[in-house]
Amino acid sequence: MAEVVLEVQDLKVEFDTYGGVIKAVRGVSFNAYKGKTLAIVGESGCGKSVSVQAVMGLIPVPPGRVTSGIVKLRGNNILGLSHSEMNKVRGKEIGMIFQDPMTSLNPTMTVGKQITETLSVHEGIGRGREAKKRAIDLLEKVHIPEAANRVRHYPFQFSGGMRQRVMIAMAIACKPSILIADEPTTALDVTIQAQILHLLKDLQRENEMSLILITHDLGVVAQMADEVNVMYAGRIIEFGPVDDIYYRSQHPYTIGLRAAMPSSEEGAKRKLQPIEGSPPDLFHPPIGCGYFDRCPYAMKICESNEPEPFLVGNNHYSRCWLHHQRSQTKLADFIKQDTKIYKNNEIMS
Amino acid sequence: MHFVPGDPISGNKAMSIEIRKNLEKKYGLDQPVLKQYLYFLGNMAQGDFGISFTQQNRSVNDIIESHFPVSAGLGILALIFATAGGVLWGTLAALYRGKVSDQLIMFGVILGISVPSFVFAALGQFLLTELNKYFGYTILPVAGWGSILHMLLPALVLGLGTMAFLTRLMRSSLLEVVNQDYIRTAKAKGLNSFRIFFAHELRNGILPVVTYLGPAIAFLTTGGFVVETVFAIPGLGRYFVQATQQLDYTVIMGLTVFYGAFLVGMVVLVDILYGFIDPRISLAKS
Ligand SMILES: Nc1ncnc2c1ncn2[C@@H]1O[C@H](COP(=O)(O)OP(=O)(O)OP(=O)(O)O)[C@@H](O)[C@H]1O
Ligand SMILES: [Mg+2]
């Protein structure tokens, strides 16, 4: 296995709001490996962005608060570092790009300046010719045509896809060992999406970056990821290598997600099945399994007992009581259901 | 204006019919109003606003020339106070939002906006007199005109309302900017808060303030007559008020047109300036 660059253990984040305390992230652990892509998937509001923002120290305090956890960057805890120490990590060790390229760039500063800013903070390269050259190189690296001209332009002169490229150029300026991409393609149309993902893959290979990719799109996951975290209600409920998550998913939620996903293959006549209901209220997180209310296989134990991660395959974990020895019959039932979905899927292939 | 009962001439003491006739003839007041107006327009097109009806041998141009610089000087100084103060206080309030200092500043803003300037003027004069008395010499003159020292207090008083308004504008604008995505991007790049403030927040936060600067200049240079009166400053505002009271048609018309042109000029100037600050506005260069 490749080298671990980032290790997150038992991360918990809360927000104070008028309605009470939101427990947005409730004990998340994962590792990111050099040169590998870790995808984090899950529905809106499950805590994906908050988790990675906590890693970057970007949770606004107040109202936010990291109540527990360890974040190790190559073995050293970076959670709770002082502002100035954390500023040496951000942008240099960990780069980050955001969902909306339209609003994530400063409208009144040239893109060249926004890129060189990162360089000047971390490498002391000021304004001069060298900085400009580096900015042009970086723009070329992310395939912006006429980069030499473009450095002098402002964000409003770029299209959405180009702006996201600029964001990427900024994030990789100091060759970070980790790149966090929070839904980098959600705001873009499909062809641009493919280009951006391609670019990320190339850059990752070149710098042996560890990529943490947040997305809603299981198609993107299949294309990009080595390992996948499936998040639900502030927890990781299933984790495993991408193939296991796709073809041998074990948690009822993941299975539900897959059933709700359209497949592109021809002849797929299967009806999409939405997951009924909505995620639990994070003001009062359930004592038991977060998916209890919506789970078609829920058992009595699930209501008030939180399942631990069960090892269900090679490096594949699922937080579900069905995997406990004593619920074997239920599990058999469930697998039968599951295979039915697969059967449907296989008709087309 | 001509509907208002009375006319510029009847303001003076009783005069015989003949003198009156003569005067009317001299100033063209015996002509029909429409004709007078056309005449006025014709002159104005040549840059001549005519002569005053009530001040012997003074043309309106002359009045503007000798008194507008006074008002303009006062107004510009007031604007400098207002902008510097507004940006500074607004920034402080935004930085300490919700804290006591923010609340104090916002209390000051409400005072500054709602208390009329003659109250501040009188208060300022009072305080200054006491200070001068206390120290035994004149730190700043209390009224009158002449040196830059004379200008300081009236300019401050004149600028207070605008300063209060700009403080509020700056505060709300900064609070909005601070929550923008690009500020989060700047943090993610590892910039310290000092740099984020000066390179990213300030420039974007100040845009609404700049927009307001044009009307503010016009307002401060033309709207200072209360302050001018209290501090006995020979500015243009005084003449405007006087002319209105005496129905001095040419002066009223001339100053109104002049003020209007000045306002438009300042707004245009600020729009041009805006292009330098906000690249999205600048003229298409390519
Ligand atoms: N600044 C904040 N103040 C209060 N609550 C917040 C704040 N930021 C996030 N939350 C809450 O934390 C929870 C998780 O939010 P998060 O942004 O991580 O969701 P997400 O999984 O990234 O969703 P999406 O896919 O829509 O981006 C949400 O319930 C949200 O309301
Ligand atoms: Mg998100």
XYZ file of C-alpha atoms and ligand atoms in Angstrom:
667
model
C 0.000 0.000 0.000
C 1.167 3.510 -0.760
C 2.375 5.936 1.844
C -0.227 7.564 4.093
C -0.079 11.350 3.797
C -3.163 12.332 5.693
C -4.733 10.527 8.577
C -8.024 11.714 10.027
C -9.261 10.133 13.229
C -12.592 10.535 14.940
C -13.271 14.046 13.669
C -16.310 15.745 15.175
C -17.636 19.164 14.218
C -20.576 21.096 15.618
C -22.257 24.375 14.718
C -24.162 26.662 17.019
C -27.274 27.898 15.267
C -30.463 29.616 16.330
C -32.205 26.262 16.241
C -29.647 24.644 18.527
C -26.404 22.747 18.056
C -25.979 20.961 14.724
C -23.748 17.918 14.956
C -22.573 18.137 11.367
C -19.721 15.641 11.546
C -19.964 12.887 14.134
C -16.747 10.933 14.230
C -15.165 10.609 10.822
C -11.933 8.719 10.185
C -10.120 8.121 6.934
C -6.680 7.949 5.375
C -5.434 9.522 2.192
C -2.566 7.897 0.336
C 0.129 9.311 -1.839
C -0.841 9.313 -5.502
C -4.284 7.874 -4.765
C -7.757 9.287 -4.985
C -10.158 9.077 -2.120
C -13.724 9.953 -2.988
C -16.239 11.137 -0.432
C -19.834 10.700 -1.518
C -23.164 11.215 0.153
C -26.252 13.311 -0.117
C -26.454 17.026 0.499
C -25.879 18.094 4.084
C -24.232 14.872 5.228
C -21.075 16.710 6.255
C -18.670 16.195 3.356
C -17.597 19.810 3.024
C -17.471 20.371 6.743
C -15.145 17.378 7.190
C -12.580 18.633 4.715
C -12.912 22.215 5.865
C -12.093 21.014 9.359
C -8.994 19.328 7.961
C -7.970 22.649 6.407
C -8.837 24.613 9.520
C -11.440 26.551 7.573
C -14.414 26.013 9.856
C -15.691 29.460 10.809
C -15.388 29.819 14.593
C -17.954 30.801 15.789
C -20.454 29.349 14.928
C -18.434 26.220 14.238
C -16.345 24.131 16.571
C -14.201 21.036 16.155
C -14.987 19.057 19.271
C -12.685 16.129 18.808
C -10.350 14.442 16.414
C -6.819 14.135 15.161
C -5.649 15.189 11.721
C -2.159 13.955 10.973
C -0.236 15.282 8.048
C 2.647 12.868 7.482
C 2.459 11.870 11.104
C 2.121 15.323 12.691
C -1.135 16.522 14.133
C -2.237 19.718 12.413
C -5.572 20.118 14.140
C -5.324 22.973 16.613
C -2.162 24.468 15.166
C -1.856 28.223 15.563
C -3.053 30.422 12.716
C 0.414 31.179 11.462
C 1.510 27.548 11.565
C -1.661 26.469 9.830
C -1.059 29.097 7.135
C 2.127 27.235 6.256
C 0.110 24.084 5.660
C -2.729 25.633 3.688
C -1.846 26.233 0.080
C 1.551 24.628 0.494
C 0.935 21.129 1.843
C -2.762 20.962 1.118
C -4.361 22.715 -1.823
C -8.074 23.135 -2.107
C -10.544 23.907 -4.849
C -14.191 24.688 -4.398
C -17.498 23.998 -5.984
C -18.365 27.333 -7.523
C -15.629 28.789 -9.706
C -17.820 31.819 -10.444
C -17.609 33.121 -6.903
C -14.408 31.553 -5.644
C -12.067 33.990 -7.358
C -11.601 37.596 -6.297
C -13.382 39.701 -8.952
C -11.085 42.703 -8.600
C -7.708 40.991 -8.872
C -6.064 39.633 -12.010
C -5.806 35.859 -12.135
C -2.043 36.176 -12.465
C -1.867 38.052 -9.212
C -4.137 35.570 -7.508
C -1.844 32.765 -8.552
C 1.400 34.488 -7.616
C -0.069 35.371 -4.263
C 0.172 31.734 -3.224
C 3.758 31.616 -4.449
C 4.737 34.781 -2.668
C 3.379 33.621 0.663
C 4.969 30.196 0.566
C 8.037 30.587 -1.578
C 8.795 34.258 -1.174
C 8.502 34.934 -4.876
C 7.381 38.536 -5.080
C 5.952 40.492 -7.962
C 8.764 40.454 -10.473
C 9.365 38.698 -13.718
C 9.891 35.311 -12.144
C 6.519 35.379 -10.442
C 4.858 36.268 -13.712
C 6.644 33.479 -15.491
C 5.571 30.984 -12.883
C 1.988 32.162 -13.210
C 2.116 31.717 -16.975
C 3.638 28.257 -16.584
C 0.892 27.279 -14.203
C -1.825 28.554 -16.508
C -0.268 26.572 -19.320
C -0.171 23.538 -17.130
C -3.923 23.709 -16.676
C -4.309 24.202 -20.429
C -5.393 27.806 -20.611
C -4.711 29.022 -24.131
C -2.683 32.211 -24.592
C -1.558 32.026 -21.003
C 0.894 34.900 -21.416
C -2.004 37.222 -22.194
C -4.406 35.661 -19.835
C -2.404 36.331 -16.674
C -3.404 39.966 -16.935
C -7.096 39.224 -17.178
C -9.718 39.349 -14.492
C -11.939 36.424 -13.507
C -15.004 37.916 -15.212
C -13.208 37.540 -18.521
C -13.102 33.748 -18.131
C -15.764 31.095 -18.576
C -16.766 28.825 -15.720
C -14.587 25.937 -16.855
C -11.596 28.234 -17.332
C -12.073 29.718 -13.907
C -12.038 26.274 -12.404
C -8.754 25.700 -14.231
C -7.440 28.908 -12.710
C -8.550 27.671 -9.290
C -6.666 24.448 -9.918
C -3.573 26.357 -11.040
C -3.724 28.331 -7.815
C -4.186 25.248 -5.674
C -1.276 23.337 -7.209
C 1.075 26.339 -7.429
C 3.210 25.097 -4.555
C 2.948 21.424 -5.525
C 0.961 20.360 -2.475
C 1.055 16.728 -1.467
C -2.713 16.722 -1.013
C -5.358 18.312 -3.187
C -8.860 18.578 -1.816
C -11.498 19.115 -4.456
C -14.924 19.912 -3.046
C -17.354 19.144 -5.850
C -15.052 20.656 -8.455
C -17.361 19.934 -11.365
C -20.842 20.281 -9.928
C -21.286 23.776 -11.350
C -19.995 22.885 -14.806
C -21.570 21.261 -17.814
C -20.800 17.675 -18.682
C -18.108 18.093 -21.344
C -16.226 20.635 -19.238
C -16.631 18.295 -16.276
C -14.834 15.534 -18.120
C -11.994 17.867 -19.090
C -11.516 19.110 -15.553
C -11.499 15.591 -14.130
C -9.005 14.567 -16.746
C -6.807 17.491 -15.823
C -6.971 16.593 -12.149
C -5.939 13.025 -12.948
C -2.979 14.194 -14.998
C -1.788 16.595 -12.356
C -2.190 13.960 -9.714
C -0.037 11.522 -11.641
C 2.597 14.157 -12.322
C 3.013 15.308 -8.725
C 2.015 12.052 -7.043
C -0.621 14.025 -5.233
C -3.143 12.529 -2.957
C -6.546 13.643 -4.195
C -9.571 13.907 -1.945
C -12.556 14.283 -4.176
C -15.967 15.209 -2.886
C -18.845 14.555 -5.197
C -22.491 13.666 -5.538
C -21.859 11.912 -8.758
C -21.263 8.167 -8.552
C -20.199 8.236 -12.193
C -17.351 10.556 -11.299
C -16.423 8.247 -8.452
C -16.190 5.260 -10.754
C -13.994 7.206 -13.122
C -11.656 8.784 -10.595
C -11.517 7.053 -7.248
C -9.308 4.359 -5.792
C -11.164 4.266 -2.511
C -14.551 5.561 -1.497
C -16.058 6.902 1.708
C -19.821 6.870 1.740
C -21.074 9.421 4.223
C -24.474 9.622 5.809
C -25.658 12.024 8.511
C -22.185 13.039 9.630
C -20.688 9.522 9.620
C -18.878 7.321 7.200
C -21.204 4.363 6.847
C -19.277 2.421 4.249
C -15.710 2.489 3.135
C -13.829 0.418 0.629
C -11.981 0.154 -2.666
C -14.015 1.563 -5.507
C -14.871 -1.800 -7.059
C -16.133 -3.164 -3.793
C -18.325 -0.139 -3.247
C -19.749 -0.534 -6.736
C -20.109 -4.214 -7.211
C -20.178 -5.563 -3.694
C -21.728 -2.744 -1.733
C -22.824 -3.943 1.661
C -24.571 -1.106 3.405
C -28.288 -0.700 2.638
C -27.744 3.024 2.056
C -25.073 2.474 -0.565
C -27.250 -0.113 -2.208
C -30.093 2.386 -2.186
C -27.856 4.987 -3.773
C -26.867 2.615 -6.516
C -30.466 1.721 -7.221
C -31.223 5.418 -7.506
C -28.475 5.948 -10.012
C -29.188 5.884 -13.729
C -26.922 3.668 -15.723
C -25.670 4.773 -19.056
C -25.481 1.389 -20.727
C -27.864 0.751 -23.548
C -30.931 -1.314 -22.917
C -31.045 -0.571 -19.233
C -34.759 -0.598 -18.641
C -34.533 -0.632 -14.883
C -36.639 1.920 -13.084
C -34.717 4.274 -10.818
C -35.634 3.754 -7.204
C -35.425 6.818 -5.020
C -34.605 6.379 -1.345
C -37.766 7.295 0.530
C -37.702 9.757 3.396
C -35.034 12.219 4.398
C -31.865 12.195 6.483
C -32.205 12.527 10.257
C -32.301 15.815 12.059
C -28.730 16.668 13.014
C -29.953 18.805 15.903
C -30.937 15.555 17.578
C -28.843 12.862 15.938
C -30.238 9.372 16.450
C -28.698 7.227 19.159
C -28.705 4.229 16.904
C -28.013 3.901 13.214
C -28.561 7.167 11.323
C -30.214 5.338 8.452
C -32.712 3.531 10.686
C -35.801 5.518 9.620
C -35.277 4.912 5.943
C -33.711 1.481 5.946
C -35.833 -1.295 4.405
C -33.874 -3.896 6.412
C -33.970 -2.155 9.768
C -34.063 -4.375 12.807
C -34.890 -3.723 16.415
C -31.260 -3.363 17.395
C -30.668 -0.580 14.866
C -32.934 1.899 16.574
C -30.871 2.523 19.670
C -27.519 0.902 19.046
C -24.913 2.437 16.854
C -23.290 -0.231 14.661
C -19.507 -0.433 14.620
C -17.745 -0.832 11.283
C -17.776 -4.483 10.274
C -15.057 -5.796 8.033
C -16.970 -7.153 5.053
C -14.210 -7.663 2.506
C -10.613 -6.858 1.901
C -10.191 -3.364 3.376
C -13.945 -2.927 3.014
C -16.005 -1.805 6.000
C -19.700 -1.291 6.527
C -21.427 0.156 9.569
C -24.499 -2.037 9.623
C -25.919 -4.556 12.059
C -26.816 -6.874 9.202
C -23.207 -7.965 9.162
C -23.372 -9.152 12.742
C -23.314 -12.938 13.069
C -26.711 -13.009 14.673
C -28.555 -11.392 11.790
C -27.526 -13.931 9.172
C -31.026 -14.805 8.011
C -31.893 -11.173 7.542
C -28.673 -10.734 5.654
C -29.486 -13.590 3.313
C -32.762 -11.921 2.553
C -31.041 -8.685 1.921
C -28.444 -10.166 -0.360
C -31.210 -11.728 -2.388
C -32.721 -8.282 -2.882
C -29.343 -6.941 -3.696
C -28.627 -9.523 -6.336
C -31.950 -8.709 -7.928
C -30.689 -5.234 -8.536
C -27.516 -6.641 -9.966
C -29.441 -8.981 -12.188
C -31.304 -5.994 -13.536
C -28.055 -4.266 -14.107
C -26.544 -7.215 -15.812
C -29.287 -7.545 -18.380
C -27.811 -4.595 -20.091
C -24.202 -5.694 -20.113
C -40.485 81.182 -9.494
C -42.348 84.057 -10.966
C -45.546 82.815 -9.356
C -44.224 83.585 -5.921
C -45.803 86.853 -4.862
C -43.471 89.843 -4.900
C -40.399 90.438 -6.994
C -36.748 91.281 -6.448
C -37.310 94.968 -6.579
C -40.078 95.286 -4.037
C -37.798 93.972 -1.356
C -36.313 97.417 -0.982
C -37.980 100.263 0.808
C -40.835 102.170 -0.708
C -40.104 103.654 -4.071
C -42.071 105.762 -6.472
C -43.797 104.285 -9.472
C -41.307 105.931 -11.814
C -38.231 104.511 -10.162
C -39.874 101.150 -10.139
C -40.704 101.369 -13.829
C -37.147 102.371 -14.588
C -35.712 99.515 -12.600
C -38.045 97.028 -14.223
C -36.955 98.290 -17.568
C -33.319 98.104 -16.667
C -33.543 94.451 -15.621
C -36.004 93.516 -18.334
C -38.707 92.665 -15.849
C -41.334 94.489 -17.885
C -41.039 91.901 -20.615
C -43.290 88.822 -20.722
C -41.940 85.908 -18.675
C -41.454 83.685 -21.697
C -39.334 86.307 -23.367
C -37.291 86.769 -20.212
C -36.733 83.052 -20.116
C -35.606 82.836 -23.733
C -33.279 85.707 -23.101
C -31.891 83.909 -20.063
C -31.380 80.711 -22.066
C -29.587 82.603 -24.798
C -27.200 84.164 -22.337
C -26.626 80.954 -20.499
C -25.611 79.219 -23.702
C -22.790 81.739 -23.837
C -21.809 81.050 -20.250
C -23.401 84.168 -18.840
C -25.930 83.825 -16.040
C -26.762 87.508 -16.025
C -26.523 90.060 -13.270
C -27.937 90.004 -9.797
C -31.115 92.009 -9.219
C -30.379 92.789 -5.647
C -26.639 93.257 -5.457
C -25.392 96.283 -7.224
C -23.210 95.583 -10.227
C -22.525 91.950 -9.433
C -22.974 89.327 -12.069
C -23.958 85.795 -11.112
C -20.727 84.543 -12.646
C -18.865 86.884 -10.383
C -20.664 85.533 -7.315
C -19.905 81.962 -8.303
C -16.295 82.735 -9.048
C -15.547 84.401 -5.782
C -17.568 82.224 -3.434
C -17.647 78.773 -4.934
C -13.968 78.080 -4.194
C -14.697 78.680 -0.541
C -17.552 76.187 -0.534
C -15.565 73.742 -2.633
C -12.581 73.895 -0.309
C -14.774 73.342 2.684
C -16.664 70.559 0.924
C -13.558 68.718 -0.179
C -12.040 68.851 3.257
C -15.336 67.629 4.669
C -15.328 64.825 2.128
C -11.827 63.792 3.144
C -12.889 63.683 6.773
C -16.057 61.800 5.906
C -14.377 59.197 3.695
C -11.368 58.577 5.893
C -13.548 58.429 8.984
C -16.243 56.352 7.320
C -13.825 53.754 5.979
C -11.950 53.562 9.256
C -14.957 53.362 11.555
C -16.810 51.056 9.206
C -13.840 48.698 9.088
C -13.464 48.717 12.847
C -17.160 48.066 13.332
C -17.028 45.172 10.875
C -13.933 43.674 12.494
C -15.520 43.811 15.941
C -19.048 43.071 14.837
C -21.410 42.338 17.674
C -18.887 43.493 20.255
C -19.120 46.619 22.375
C -16.954 48.726 20.071
C -19.203 47.863 17.146
C -22.259 48.877 19.127
C -20.643 52.143 20.187
C -19.720 52.989 16.620
C -23.191 52.153 15.375
C -24.665 54.338 18.101
C -22.453 57.154 16.862
C -23.660 56.486 13.340
C -27.274 56.897 14.365
C -26.416 60.166 16.112
C -24.450 61.373 13.106
C -27.257 60.633 10.702
C -30.135 61.925 12.765
C -28.762 64.987 14.564
C -28.851 68.060 12.266
C -25.587 69.786 11.509
C -26.377 73.062 13.259
C -26.499 71.195 16.563
C -23.049 69.762 15.921
C -21.900 73.167 14.742
C -23.047 74.880 17.916
C -21.702 72.068 20.087
C -18.384 72.175 18.284
C -18.109 75.902 18.697
C -18.981 75.634 22.342
C -16.399 72.936 22.996
C -13.764 74.797 21.049
C -14.384 78.017 22.948
C -14.069 76.173 26.220
C -10.885 74.490 25.062
C -9.394 77.737 23.881
C -10.313 79.293 27.226
C -8.864 76.356 29.107
C -5.519 76.461 27.363
C -5.450 80.207 27.348
C -4.727 80.599 23.650
C -6.508 79.982 20.377
C -5.918 76.413 19.314
C -8.401 76.742 16.495
C -10.464 79.772 15.569
C -14.130 79.357 16.419
C -15.516 81.060 13.339
C -14.564 83.130 10.350
C -12.522 82.406 7.304
C -8.965 82.740 6.145
C -6.577 79.951 6.920
C -6.827 76.178 6.801
C -7.248 76.284 10.570
C -10.530 78.068 10.100
C -11.698 75.233 7.904
C -11.038 72.281 10.196
C -13.963 72.455 12.584
C -16.622 73.465 10.018
C -15.403 70.781 7.635
C -15.597 68.168 10.363
C -19.096 69.278 11.328
C -20.184 69.364 7.708
C -18.756 65.908 7.052
C -20.225 64.197 10.124
C -23.502 63.131 8.557
C -21.766 61.750 5.490
C -19.163 60.071 7.670
C -21.893 58.332 9.631
C -23.570 57.193 6.460
C -20.311 55.947 4.947
C -19.459 54.116 8.166
C -22.662 52.166 7.935
C -22.137 51.524 4.234
C -18.565 50.332 4.735
C -19.523 48.098 7.626
C -22.303 46.293 5.832
C -20.298 46.004 2.647
C -17.312 44.494 4.471
C -19.512 42.068 6.358
C -20.835 40.886 3.039
C -17.389 40.571 1.489
C -16.035 38.601 4.458
C -18.527 35.828 3.742
C -17.741 35.615 0.053
C -16.326 32.431 -1.415
C -13.180 34.144 -2.628
C -12.240 35.043 0.928
C -12.453 31.349 1.781
C -10.230 30.699 -1.240
C -7.728 33.234 0.058
C -7.698 31.480 3.419
C -7.217 28.135 1.739
C -4.136 29.570 0.021
C -2.566 30.189 3.408
C -2.661 33.993 3.426
C -2.663 35.614 6.841
C -5.605 37.723 7.898
C -3.671 40.950 7.473
C -3.003 40.226 3.851
C -6.500 38.950 3.260
C -7.883 42.186 4.610
C -5.732 44.531 2.568
C -5.487 42.561 -0.652
C -8.980 41.138 -0.849
C -11.505 42.512 1.592
C -10.739 46.213 1.566
C -10.728 46.700 -2.166
C -14.000 44.886 -2.683
C -15.559 46.327 0.428
C -14.827 49.909 -0.533
C -16.635 49.765 -3.873
C -20.038 50.946 -2.599
C -18.313 53.774 -0.749
C -16.683 54.932 -3.964
C -20.025 54.810 -5.741
C -21.473 57.127 -3.163
C -18.576 59.569 -3.401
C -19.937 61.505 -6.401
C -23.229 62.512 -4.829
C -21.355 63.073 -1.571
C -18.980 65.619 -3.128
C -21.884 67.467 -4.670
C -23.850 67.352 -1.448
C -20.970 68.575 0.680
C -19.840 71.388 -1.586
C -23.325 72.694 -2.219
C -25.229 71.783 0.900
C -23.119 73.518 3.470
C -25.081 76.701 3.910
C -26.177 75.937 7.477
C -22.610 75.336 8.486
C -21.468 78.333 6.469
C -23.948 80.516 8.277
C -23.086 79.278 11.757
C -19.364 79.688 11.187
C -19.700 82.937 9.229
C -18.005 81.488 6.168
C -18.427 83.454 2.931
C -19.464 80.412 0.886
C -21.837 80.108 -1.998
C -24.594 78.506 0.043
C -25.282 81.733 1.846
C -25.892 83.552 -1.419
C -28.258 80.890 -2.569
C -30.388 81.234 0.531
C -30.249 85.000 0.380
C -31.247 84.997 -3.276
C -34.227 82.771 -2.570
C -35.426 85.075 0.159
C -35.097 88.128 -2.057
C -36.439 86.436 -5.179
C -33.255 87.319 -7.024
C -34.287 85.401 -10.137
C -31.012 85.361 -12.001
C -28.985 84.276 -8.994
C -31.408 81.483 -8.133
C -31.518 80.234 -11.699
C -27.803 80.581 -12.217
C -26.845 78.761 -9.035
C -29.367 75.996 -9.628
C -28.014 75.337 -13.096
C -24.469 75.531 -11.791
C -25.155 73.100 -8.931
C -26.851 70.713 -11.326
C -23.960 70.757 -13.739
C -21.543 70.286 -10.875
C -23.435 67.249 -9.569
C -23.446 65.631 -12.994
C -19.756 66.397 -13.421
C -18.850 64.797 -10.107
C -20.903 61.676 -10.765
C -19.172 61.264 -14.118
C -15.793 61.778 -12.488
C -16.507 59.115 -9.906
C -17.719 56.728 -12.570
C -14.415 57.116 -14.340
C -12.564 56.617 -11.075
C -14.639 53.521 -10.406
C -13.233 51.948 -13.544
C -9.799 51.951 -11.988
C -10.962 50.184 -8.872
C -13.382 47.704 -10.325
C -12.038 46.090 -13.491
C -15.490 44.860 -14.454
C -16.585 48.436 -15.030
C -13.601 49.717 -16.969
C -14.123 50.596 -20.597
C -13.506 47.907 -23.150
C -9.865 48.337 -23.993
C -9.264 45.473 -26.326
N -21.410 27.760 8.858
C -22.351 26.881 9.217
N -23.242 27.204 10.168
C -24.188 26.336 10.554
N -24.338 25.118 10.056
C -23.489 24.724 9.085
C -22.449 25.586 8.622
N -21.759 24.937 7.655
C -22.352 23.723 7.534
N -23.374 23.587 8.395
C -24.234 22.419 8.553
O -23.453 21.264 8.511
C -24.108 20.217 7.823
C -23.180 19.611 6.810
O -22.899 20.558 5.797
P -21.905 20.284 4.606
O -21.696 21.589 3.933
O -20.719 19.556 5.064
O -22.758 19.362 3.664
P -22.268 18.661 2.337
O -22.252 17.213 2.602
O -21.028 19.284 1.847
O -23.485 18.981 1.387
P -23.461 19.457 -0.123
O -23.381 18.211 -0.906
O -24.786 20.115 -0.278
O -22.313 20.369 -0.314
C -25.348 20.818 7.225
O -26.455 20.371 7.955
C -25.191 22.293 7.393
O -26.421 22.877 7.702
Mg -20.536 20.651 0.261
